[in-house]
XYZ file of C-alpha atoms in Angstrom:
458
model
C -0.026 -0.158 -0.110
C 1.506 3.255 -0.978
C -0.447 5.561 1.072
C -3.679 6.263 2.711
C -5.824 9.684 2.359
C -9.182 10.788 3.985
C -12.087 11.363 1.739
C -13.996 13.623 4.245
C -14.112 16.321 1.681
C -16.923 14.484 0.015
C -18.951 13.913 3.060
C -21.232 17.001 2.246
C -22.933 14.724 -0.233
C -25.376 15.221 -3.073
C -28.138 16.649 -0.928
C -26.644 19.397 1.235
C -25.919 21.915 -1.500
C -22.537 23.248 -2.822
C -19.495 23.600 -0.842
C -16.654 25.699 -2.387
C -13.191 24.114 -2.225
C -11.155 26.751 -0.487
C -7.774 24.888 -0.737
C -7.543 25.778 -4.491
C -6.930 22.103 -5.517
C -7.116 22.026 -9.149
C -8.063 18.483 -9.010
C -11.436 19.297 -7.355
C -14.707 21.068 -8.634
C -16.539 23.909 -7.096
C -18.370 21.546 -4.612
C -15.077 19.615 -3.414
C -15.732 16.697 -5.475
C -13.420 15.385 -8.473
C -12.972 17.840 -11.292
C -15.724 17.288 -14.188
C -14.199 16.425 -17.602
C -16.969 15.088 -19.492
C -18.220 16.371 -22.909
C -20.823 15.776 -25.574
C -19.212 12.438 -26.559
C -18.627 11.121 -23.247
C -22.349 11.949 -22.220
C -23.492 10.287 -25.446
C -21.618 7.218 -24.816
C -22.972 6.916 -21.240
C -26.460 7.337 -22.676
C -25.916 4.848 -25.600
C -24.527 2.349 -23.252
C -27.522 2.619 -20.862
C -30.173 2.643 -23.669
C -28.918 0.290 -26.435
C -28.755 -2.875 -24.128
C -31.134 -5.724 -23.643
C -33.983 -3.666 -24.896
C -32.888 -3.540 -28.664
C -32.906 -7.454 -28.800
C -36.719 -7.227 -28.021
C -37.744 -4.887 -30.485
C -38.302 -7.325 -33.370
C -40.755 -9.207 -30.982
C -42.411 -5.934 -30.216
C -42.848 -5.185 -33.944
C -44.331 -8.575 -34.619
C -47.019 -7.845 -32.086
C -47.733 -4.369 -33.553
C -47.265 -4.612 -37.199
C -45.216 -2.298 -39.444
C -47.295 0.893 -39.177
C -48.168 0.736 -35.682
C -44.504 -0.594 -34.769
C -42.708 2.004 -36.375
C -44.791 4.799 -35.407
C -44.695 3.840 -31.925
C -40.903 3.633 -31.962
C -40.768 7.155 -33.579
C -43.313 8.697 -31.158
C -41.328 7.388 -28.255
C -38.060 8.841 -29.469
C -39.565 12.145 -30.035
C -41.355 12.222 -26.568
C -38.015 10.892 -24.887
C -35.866 13.672 -26.497
C -38.282 16.497 -25.789
C -38.718 15.480 -22.061
C -35.079 14.823 -21.753
C -34.326 18.353 -22.757
C -36.640 19.843 -20.347
C -35.019 17.580 -17.563
C -31.662 18.932 -18.796
C -32.642 22.522 -18.206
C -33.386 21.732 -14.661
C -29.821 20.799 -13.720
C -29.086 24.184 -12.384
C -31.576 26.074 -10.194
C -32.595 29.392 -12.009
C -32.043 31.665 -9.204
C -28.918 30.505 -7.407
C -27.378 28.665 -10.465
C -26.412 25.835 -8.234
C -26.114 22.324 -9.298
C -28.742 19.482 -8.804
C -26.552 16.754 -9.003
C -28.972 13.799 -8.682
C -32.373 13.402 -10.386
C -33.922 13.180 -6.962
C -32.419 16.486 -6.103
C -33.946 18.122 -9.080
C -37.412 16.820 -7.966
C -37.055 17.867 -4.270
C -36.042 21.375 -5.243
C -38.799 21.806 -7.620
C -41.857 19.545 -6.542
C -41.224 19.197 -2.767
C -40.403 16.211 -0.295
C -43.249 13.741 -1.200
C -42.386 13.680 -4.887
C -38.735 13.423 -3.829
C -39.454 10.341 -1.916
C -41.483 8.875 -4.945
C -38.741 9.713 -7.265
C -35.990 8.221 -5.439
C -37.851 5.000 -4.720
C -38.886 4.633 -8.445
C -35.319 5.474 -9.504
C -33.498 2.943 -7.442
C -35.951 0.337 -8.016
C -35.734 0.857 -11.832
C -31.870 0.741 -11.586
C -31.980 -2.354 -9.541
C -34.303 -4.084 -11.780
C -32.084 -3.096 -14.919
C -29.012 -4.816 -13.364
C -31.345 -7.933 -12.926
C -32.220 -7.686 -16.668
C -28.715 -7.139 -17.727
C -27.590 -10.137 -15.773
C -30.410 -12.320 -17.606
C -29.487 -11.023 -21.072
C -25.763 -11.612 -20.427
C -26.546 -15.172 -19.551
C -28.653 -15.773 -22.710
C -25.909 -14.359 -24.881
C -23.308 -16.634 -23.193
C -25.148 -19.817 -24.083
C -24.475 -20.711 -27.831
C -27.402 -22.064 -29.986
C -30.901 -23.088 -29.612
C -30.309 -26.567 -28.405
C -27.815 -25.135 -25.758
C -30.389 -22.870 -24.327
C -32.851 -25.851 -23.770
C -30.222 -28.455 -22.373
C -27.731 -26.241 -20.546
C -28.312 -24.314 -17.275
C -27.944 -20.751 -17.604
C -27.227 -20.205 -13.698
C -23.454 -20.595 -14.020
C -23.286 -17.825 -16.618
C -25.450 -15.677 -14.498
C -22.905 -16.284 -11.665
C -19.973 -15.548 -13.841
C -21.565 -12.329 -14.827
C -21.854 -11.349 -11.124
C -18.550 -12.260 -10.353
C -17.064 -10.155 -13.083
C -19.226 -7.030 -11.859
C -17.904 -7.544 -8.320
C -14.643 -6.432 -9.850
C -16.001 -3.782 -12.089
C -17.993 -2.339 -9.254
C -14.973 -1.097 -7.438
C -14.842 1.826 -10.144
C -15.449 4.492 -7.749
C -17.915 6.932 -9.626
C -19.239 8.051 -12.947
C -16.087 10.055 -13.674
C -14.137 7.070 -14.109
C -16.493 5.119 -16.466
C -15.953 7.201 -19.544
C -13.602 4.648 -21.085
C -15.851 1.728 -20.179
C -18.887 3.448 -21.680
C -16.981 4.191 -24.970
C -16.145 0.454 -25.105
C -19.466 -0.590 -24.277
C -21.315 1.800 -26.779
C -19.019 0.508 -29.515
C -20.111 -3.224 -28.617
C -23.691 -2.040 -28.846
C -23.375 -0.828 -32.240
C -21.566 -4.063 -33.286
C -24.086 -6.548 -32.235
C -26.963 -4.410 -33.191
C -25.398 -4.077 -36.772
C -24.916 -7.915 -36.785
C -28.642 -8.587 -35.782
C -29.978 -6.138 -38.075
C -27.744 -7.536 -40.981
C -28.461 -11.283 -40.287
C -32.229 -10.273 -40.306
C -31.977 -8.607 -43.603
C -30.567 -11.677 -45.041
C -33.331 -13.777 -43.810
C -36.243 -11.216 -45.026
C -39.561 -13.179 -45.687
C -43.123 -12.005 -46.299
C -45.448 -12.993 -43.392
C -48.730 -12.168 -41.811
C -49.293 -10.420 -38.472
C -50.501 -12.415 -35.471
C -51.020 -15.617 -37.272
C -52.179 -18.583 -35.009
C -52.934 -16.384 -31.922
C -56.161 -15.767 -30.148
C -57.635 -12.407 -29.933
C -56.931 -12.339 -26.256
C -53.357 -13.536 -26.437
C -52.744 -11.004 -29.432
C -54.058 -8.057 -27.248
C -51.837 -9.028 -24.211
C -48.906 -9.356 -26.523
C -49.663 -5.836 -28.057
C -49.553 -4.547 -24.404
C -46.224 -6.139 -23.451
C -44.962 -4.836 -26.819
C -45.670 -1.159 -25.685
C -43.671 -1.984 -22.374
C -40.842 -3.554 -24.447
C -40.526 -0.283 -26.602
C -40.845 1.963 -23.681
C -38.228 0.238 -21.847
C -35.785 0.815 -25.020
C -36.105 4.283 -24.400
C -35.686 4.445 -20.528
C -32.720 6.487 -19.776
C -33.926 9.517 -17.731
C -33.121 7.856 -14.437
C -29.359 8.549 -15.081
C -29.715 11.689 -17.019
C -28.828 14.168 -14.231
C -26.242 11.957 -12.956
C -24.530 11.796 -16.495
C -25.009 15.741 -16.886
C -23.265 15.973 -13.556
C -19.921 14.575 -15.375
C -19.865 17.546 -17.938
C -17.491 20.512 -17.730
C -19.093 23.744 -16.366
C -18.452 25.496 -19.863
C -20.096 25.392 -22.203
C -23.280 25.298 -20.049
C -24.131 21.843 -18.817
C -27.707 22.053 -20.232
C -26.637 23.127 -23.702
C -24.017 20.026 -23.952
C -26.663 17.660 -22.479
C -29.155 18.397 -25.106
C -26.551 17.881 -27.888
C -25.774 14.629 -26.404
C -29.625 13.748 -26.072
C -29.981 14.358 -29.485
C -26.855 12.310 -30.587
C -28.141 9.404 -28.205
C -31.592 9.442 -29.261
C -31.443 9.566 -32.958
C -28.514 7.032 -33.068
C -30.368 4.681 -31.031
C -33.624 5.162 -32.957
C -31.843 4.334 -36.103
C -30.561 1.076 -34.731
C -33.947 0.436 -33.118
C -35.559 0.682 -36.574
C -33.166 -1.522 -38.282
C -33.152 -4.222 -35.629
C -37.053 -4.066 -35.233
C -38.110 -3.827 -38.869
C -35.327 -6.374 -40.208
C -36.048 -8.670 -37.366
C -39.823 -8.587 -37.949
C -39.418 -8.951 -41.762
C -37.176 -11.962 -40.993
C -39.164 -13.786 -38.658
C -42.874 -12.559 -38.749
C -45.062 -13.649 -35.732
C -42.244 -16.016 -34.886
C -39.764 -13.091 -33.952
C -37.826 -14.239 -30.718
C -37.848 -12.077 -27.485
C -34.140 -11.924 -27.913
C -33.309 -11.401 -31.616
C -29.922 -13.197 -31.524
C -31.318 -16.361 -30.362
C -33.087 -16.672 -33.749
C -29.843 -17.210 -35.744
C -27.764 -20.297 -35.659
C -25.562 -19.517 -38.836
C -23.037 -18.381 -39.748
C -21.873 -19.459 -36.044
C -18.987 -17.325 -35.953
C -20.771 -14.173 -36.531
C -23.648 -14.946 -34.154
C -21.016 -15.846 -31.539
C -19.356 -12.599 -32.248
C -22.433 -10.690 -31.703
C -23.295 -12.382 -28.491
C -19.860 -11.598 -27.230
C -20.397 -8.093 -28.006
C -23.644 -8.149 -26.249
C -21.786 -9.546 -23.158
C -18.861 -6.827 -23.253
C -21.618 -4.080 -23.694
C -23.620 -5.206 -20.743
C -20.499 -5.275 -18.442
C -20.427 -1.372 -19.008
C -24.200 -0.821 -18.801
C -24.589 -2.711 -15.692
C -21.852 -0.126 -14.050
C -23.711 2.951 -15.636
C -26.953 2.055 -14.016
C -25.352 0.815 -10.654
C -23.338 3.883 -10.023
C -26.150 6.278 -8.898
C -27.159 3.486 -6.273
C -23.467 2.968 -5.240
C -22.949 6.675 -4.872
C -26.020 7.409 -2.840
C -25.215 4.803 -0.059
C -21.553 5.741 -0.053
C -22.377 9.556 0.456
C -25.009 8.784 3.082
C -22.416 6.535 5.106
C -19.727 9.054 4.931
C -22.229 11.712 6.423
C -23.528 9.299 9.050
C -19.885 8.110 10.027
C -17.514 10.917 8.938
C -14.917 9.862 11.488
C -14.757 6.110 10.496
C -11.703 5.122 8.520
C -13.293 1.891 7.505
C -15.962 4.107 5.625
C -14.167 7.202 4.400
C -10.511 6.242 4.142
C -9.099 5.420 0.504
C -5.907 3.343 0.386
C -3.727 3.756 -2.775
C -2.568 0.431 -4.233
C 0.033 0.137 -6.700
C 1.740 -2.460 -8.858
C 4.233 -0.882 -11.075
C 2.502 2.038 -13.086
C -1.042 0.482 -12.236
C -2.739 2.299 -9.399
C -6.045 2.040 -8.020
C -8.006 3.387 -4.838
C -9.440 0.691 -2.379
C -12.118 1.608 0.218
C -13.018 -1.310 2.413
C -16.854 -0.197 2.934
C -16.999 0.185 -0.882
C -15.589 -3.180 -1.524
C -17.854 -5.115 0.955
C -21.214 -3.090 0.346
C -20.839 -3.162 -3.518
C -20.025 -6.876 -3.703
C -23.083 -7.827 -1.592
C -25.336 -5.658 -3.795
C -24.124 -7.334 -6.912
C -24.623 -10.719 -5.262
C -28.154 -9.813 -4.385
C -28.897 -8.628 -8.014
C -27.327 -11.869 -9.367
C -29.726 -14.055 -7.030
C -32.792 -12.138 -8.023
C -31.827 -12.711 -11.738
C -31.371 -16.608 -10.982
C -34.849 -16.664 -9.306
C -36.761 -14.524 -11.923
C -35.546 -15.057 -15.408
C -38.596 -14.097 -17.435
C -36.779 -11.948 -20.070
C -39.756 -10.452 -22.072
C -41.808 -9.842 -19.159
C -39.150 -8.346 -17.112
C -38.366 -5.820 -19.876
C -42.082 -5.111 -20.337
C -42.534 -4.431 -16.462
C -39.355 -2.363 -16.210
C -40.803 -0.363 -19.190
C -44.207 0.044 -18.016
C -43.342 1.293 -14.413
C -40.362 3.237 -15.328
C -40.942 5.156 -18.569
C -43.872 7.306 -17.691
C -43.100 8.635 -14.172
C -39.365 9.165 -14.772
C -39.275 10.095 -18.390
C -42.430 11.971 -18.812
C -44.258 12.917 -15.582
C -41.411 14.444 -13.443
C -39.799 16.246 -16.404
C -43.138 17.863 -17.530
C -44.418 18.764 -13.824
C -40.899 20.285 -13.290
C -41.134 22.392 -16.265
C -44.669 23.649 -15.478
C -43.605 24.477 -11.965
C -40.337 26.373 -12.977
C -41.973 28.311 -15.746
C -45.176 28.930 -13.880
C -47.365 27.810 -16.669
C -51.130 28.572 -15.876
C -53.575 25.772 -16.033
C -55.731 25.446 -19.254
C -53.277 27.533 -21.289
C -52.485 25.732 -24.795
C -49.081 24.852 -23.603
C -50.384 23.264 -20.208
C -52.830 21.396 -22.230
C -50.272 20.103 -24.863
C -48.076 19.040 -21.859
C -50.833 17.129 -20.299
C -51.802 15.432 -23.217
C -48.338 13.957 -23.692
C -48.657 13.009 -19.943
C -51.974 11.321 -20.302
C -51.178 9.415 -23.334
C -47.866 7.940 -21.954
C -49.705 7.169 -18.610
C -52.300 5.201 -20.591
C -49.429 3.318 -22.351
C -47.822 2.603 -18.996
C -50.979 1.244 -17.747
C -51.747 -1.172 -20.479
C -47.989 -2.083 -20.781
C -48.325 -3.114 -16.921
C -51.164 -5.017 -17.476
C -49.717 -7.070 -20.276
C -46.314 -7.884 -18.226
C -48.562 -8.870 -15.208
C -50.406 -11.124 -17.389
C -47.185 -12.569 -18.979
C -45.868 -13.099 -15.407
C -48.872 -14.819 -14.293
C -48.609 -17.206 -17.450
C -44.875 -17.829 -16.718
C -45.225 -18.729 -12.832
C -47.615 -21.638 -14.061
C -44.522 -23.369 -14.879
C -41.907 -21.687 -12.700
C -39.141 -23.553 -10.920
C -36.936 -21.450 -8.850
C -33.466 -21.138 -9.961
C -34.113 -22.778 -13.461
C -33.881 -20.577 -16.541
C -36.963 -19.916 -18.571
C -36.961 -17.659 -21.452
């Protein structure tokens, strides 16, 4: 060990406002935290890493339930709504009067909508992020098993456990500021497997009918779940403010974040349309819940795509886990500021390779990753997990809170044309969330009839 330093300068946390660093340390920002170095490309990489994840692989299945016109239109509508509301949220990063930074999503909600909404937002945010970690673990396991026959005969449990073990190590990355390289690599991997999946589907194009062989009731439930899958594919607002907090102060963070939103949303929409449309054209009503599981040849290309999925999910897992890690650790430092176990950082070095070790971070993050892995082993219902996460997460976090914050900040009066337009968006997305939740619950109910704990069921 090359040394130890106290990290009490961080104890003010994300909820207590700004605290100017009077030491003049160039490595620290205006609130005593590590200097922000992010830009439009690192922010875009973080978003793409979080968004083009397991959701993109379910879009062919979603398109199969909705058809060409409804499916394509739904994708475009969700992309426009996501971009619009994300830009509203980006404008809330700094308080309009004091210009102080709101460093987390829940802090934005607290300072604009009050304590009750803050509690609701915090509960939803961490539940959704935790659920995403479970979903990523399931998706990684699917991608690690090669071929349809293997999926039927080989247990996925060891692959989920392997994913958890690797995330134990990656979880020791201290914060978002250190994730840029991992996100860039993960974003590149997402482009790779999305392109391979779309290309394989394009090569298999066939003409098919929608909904062939399904009862009317089953078709309706599938349509509802498809809405949830598509909504899930655009759910990144839960980490938007945390990503924005990595950006340099100049140019203004909201200007840069809006550019990153546009780059990320339109890039992901292009890949979504390719994967969704080509996958539907290739498989028709039989489009699989995970697009890559529908291909067996060429083996090397399918294996390469699945390897890219796994590498991508390593990074996506950390992007979604960091807000949970940080809130617990900041609370711990405020609660036990004199505890070396909680606050001390030990510098470990082997040659030129150096990293910081904190015992509390090591233990608590390892336990959290282990819990997420166990939940993935217990509830491996891939499509239904995606639909439910999309249903409960998209409307409140991506639509309701940004719109309500915008209305409050700008003092928009009731029943004006702008207020009515915003509430129309709110209402439509709420209705979509309700039907998607109903569809996912029906899927859960159906899956539970043949459910065996710790036995994979796709």
